[in-house]
Structures are given as structure tokens and as C-alpha cells.
CSV table of C-alpha atoms in Angstrom, one decimal:
chain,number,residue,atom,x,y,z
Q,50,MET,CA,82.8,29.2,-10.4
Q,51,PHE,CA,79.4,27.7,-11.1
Q,52,THR,CA,77.8,29.7,-8.2
Q,53,LYS,CA,79.4,33.0,-9.7
Q,54,ALA,CA,77.9,32.1,-13.1
Q,55,ILE,CA,74.4,31.6,-11.7
Q,56,ALA,CA,74.7,34.8,-9.6
Q,57,ALA,CA,75.8,36.8,-12.7
Q,58,PHE,CA,73.0,35.3,-14.8
Q,59,THR,CA,70.5,36.2,-12.1
Q,60,LEU,CA,71.8,39.8,-11.9
Q,61,VAL,CA,71.6,40.2,-15.7
Q,62,ALA,CA,68.1,38.7,-15.9
Q,63,PHE,CA,66.8,40.9,-13.1
Q,64,SER,CA,68.4,44.0,-14.6
Q,65,ALA,CA,66.9,43.2,-18.0
Q,66,THR,CA,63.4,42.7,-16.6
Q,67,SER,CA,63.5,45.8,-14.4
Q,68,LEU,CA,64.6,48.0,-17.3
Q,69,ALA,CA,62.0,46.7,-19.7
Q,70,ALA,CA,59.1,49.0,-20.7
Q,71,PRO,CA,56.0,48.6,-18.5
Q,72,ALA,CA,53.2,46.6,-20.0
Q,73,SER,CA,50.7,48.7,-21.8
Q,74,ALA,CA,47.1,48.8,-20.8
Q,75,PRO,CA,44.9,46.5,-22.7
Q,76,VAL,CA,43.2,48.1,-25.7
Q,77,THR,CA,39.4,48.2,-25.4
Q,78,GLN,CA,37.2,49.0,-28.3
Q,79,SER,CA,34.8,51.8,-27.6
Q,80,ASN,CA,31.2,51.5,-28.8
Q,81,PRO,CA,30.9,53.0,-32.2
Q,82,VAL,CA,28.5,55.8,-32.8
Q,83,VAL,CA,26.1,56.8,-35.5
Q,84,THR,CA,25.7,60.5,-36.4
Q,85,ILE,CA,22.4,61.8,-37.9
Q,86,THR,CA,22.2,65.4,-38.8
Q,87,LEU,CA,18.6,66.8,-38.8
Q,88,ILE,CA,18.1,69.6,-41.4
Q,89,ASP,CA,15.0,71.9,-41.5
Q,90,ALA,CA,13.6,73.7,-44.5
Q,91,THR,CA,15.8,76.8,-43.7
Q,92,GLN,CA,18.9,74.6,-43.7
Q,93,HIS,CA,19.5,74.8,-39.9
Q,94,HIS,CA,21.5,71.7,-38.9
Q,95,TRP,CA,21.4,69.6,-35.7
Q,96,PRO,CA,23.9,66.8,-35.5
Q,97,ILE,CA,22.9,64.0,-33.1
Q,98,THR,CA,25.3,61.3,-32.0
Q,99,VAL,CA,23.7,58.0,-31.1
Q,100,PRO,CA,25.7,55.2,-29.3
Q,101,SER,CA,25.4,51.6,-30.5
Q,102,THR,CA,24.3,50.4,-27.1
Q,103,GLN,CA,20.6,49.8,-27.8
Q,104,THR,CA,19.8,52.9,-25.8
Q,105,TRP,CA,17.0,55.2,-26.8
Q,106,THR,CA,18.5,58.6,-27.7
Q,107,PRO,CA,16.1,61.6,-27.9
Q,108,THR,CA,17.0,64.3,-30.4
Q,109,ASN,CA,15.6,67.2,-28.3
Q,110,VAL,CA,14.9,69.0,-31.5
Q,111,ALA,CA,11.3,70.3,-31.8
Q,112,GLU,CA,11.6,71.7,-35.3
Q,113,SER,CA,10.0,70.1,-38.4
Q,114,ILE,CA,12.7,68.2,-40.2
Q,115,SER,CA,12.8,68.1,-44.0
Q,116,HIS,CA,16.1,66.2,-44.6
Q,117,VAL,CA,18.6,64.0,-42.7
Q,118,HIS,CA,22.2,63.2,-43.3
Q,119,VAL,CA,23.2,59.8,-41.8
Q,120,GLU,CA,26.7,58.5,-41.2
Q,121,ASN,CA,26.7,55.0,-39.8
Q,122,THR,CA,30.3,54.2,-39.1
Q,123,GLY,CA,29.2,51.7,-36.4
Q,124,TYR,CA,28.7,48.0,-36.9
Q,125,VAL,CA,25.0,47.9,-36.1
Q,126,PRO,CA,21.7,49.0,-37.7
Q,127,CYS,CA,19.8,52.1,-36.5
Q,128,ALA,CA,16.3,53.4,-36.6
Q,129,PHE,CA,15.1,57.0,-36.1
Q,130,PHE,CA,11.5,57.8,-35.5
Q,131,GLY,CA,9.3,60.8,-36.5
Q,132,VAL,CA,6.1,62.0,-34.8
Q,133,ASP,CA,4.0,61.3,-37.9
Q,134,GLY,CA,5.2,57.8,-38.4
Q,135,THR,CA,8.4,58.2,-40.5
Q,136,VAL,CA,11.0,55.6,-39.7
Q,137,ILE,CA,14.6,56.2,-41.0
Q,138,VAL,CA,16.6,53.0,-41.1
Q,139,SER,CA,20.4,53.0,-41.3
Q,140,PHE,CA,22.7,50.1,-41.9
Q,141,PRO,CA,26.4,49.7,-41.1
Q,142,GLY,CA,28.5,51.7,-43.6
Q,143,ASP,CA,25.6,54.0,-44.7
Q,144,VAL,CA,26.5,57.5,-45.6
Q,145,LYS,CA,23.4,59.0,-47.1
Q,146,ASP,CA,21.1,62.0,-47.5
Q,147,LEU,CA,17.4,61.5,-47.2
Q,148,ASP,CA,14.3,63.6,-47.6
Q,149,VAL,CA,11.7,63.4,-44.8
Q,150,GLY,CA,8.2,63.6,-46.2
Q,151,PRO,CA,6.1,65.0,-44.9
Q,152,PRO,CA,8.4,67.1,-42.9
Q,153,GLN,CA,8.1,66.3,-39.2
Q,154,THR,CA,9.9,66.3,-35.8
Q,155,ILE,CA,12.3,63.4,-35.5
Q,156,VAL,CA,11.9,62.5,-31.8
Q,157,GLY,CA,14.8,60.0,-31.4
Q,158,GLY,CA,16.6,56.9,-32.4
Q,159,ILE,CA,18.2,53.7,-31.3
Q,160,CYS,CA,21.2,51.8,-32.6
Q,161,GLY,CA,22.3,48.3,-31.8
Q,162,PRO,CA,21.7,44.7,-32.8
Q,163,PHE,CA,18.0,44.1,-33.2
Q,164,ARG,CA,16.6,40.8,-32.0
Q,165,HIS,CA,13.6,39.0,-33.3
Q,166,GLU,CA,11.8,37.0,-30.6
């Protein structure tokens, strides 16, 4: 009798585990991105997406930029650089419109935790 009870329990336990839903894949958080939209004097728009991986990202836009729209939904600060010395800084949570003066080409940017050494 005891042997039949163990066999029945083993069968039920095996059936329950084999019918259970498969384990889901672990959730990995992707690197957040920051979007900067470059805007020239004639209102042409060039959206640029920059990863928060401390990687230099060129804009590949040669036009003279008068305005930028920044959406920093990432968790890190960013800096974008113009050919005439303009530096546009964005902090986590920033959503803002900025004038670029004097208008100039924005050559690229970098987002990620900055270290002071």
C-alpha cells in the first residue's frame, strides 16, 4: 500500500512539472537612448538617436543648426558638440528646446556616465 502511494505521488508530481509552463527568459534591460533633433533655419529636422554606452555618435548632418530638441529618457547625462565650440548638455529626464548660437554644424555627441579622474 505504501509503495502504491509513493508511486502515485511520483506520477502526480512528474505530471504537474511536465505540464507547467516553461520558464521565461530572463528580462534584460536594454541601454536607454537619448534623442536629439537638429533643426536648421528652414525648419528641416534630423532626429539623431544616441545610445547611453559612452560611444561617440556622429550626426552626419553638415547643415548649420539653429535649434535642437532634446529628449533624454535615459539615465545618464549627454553632451553634443558643435564645430564652433558649442556644447549642448542634457541630463536625465530633460525634454527641452534650445537655440544654437551662433548657428553651426553639430558634429556628434556622447551619452553615458562621465568620470572625473
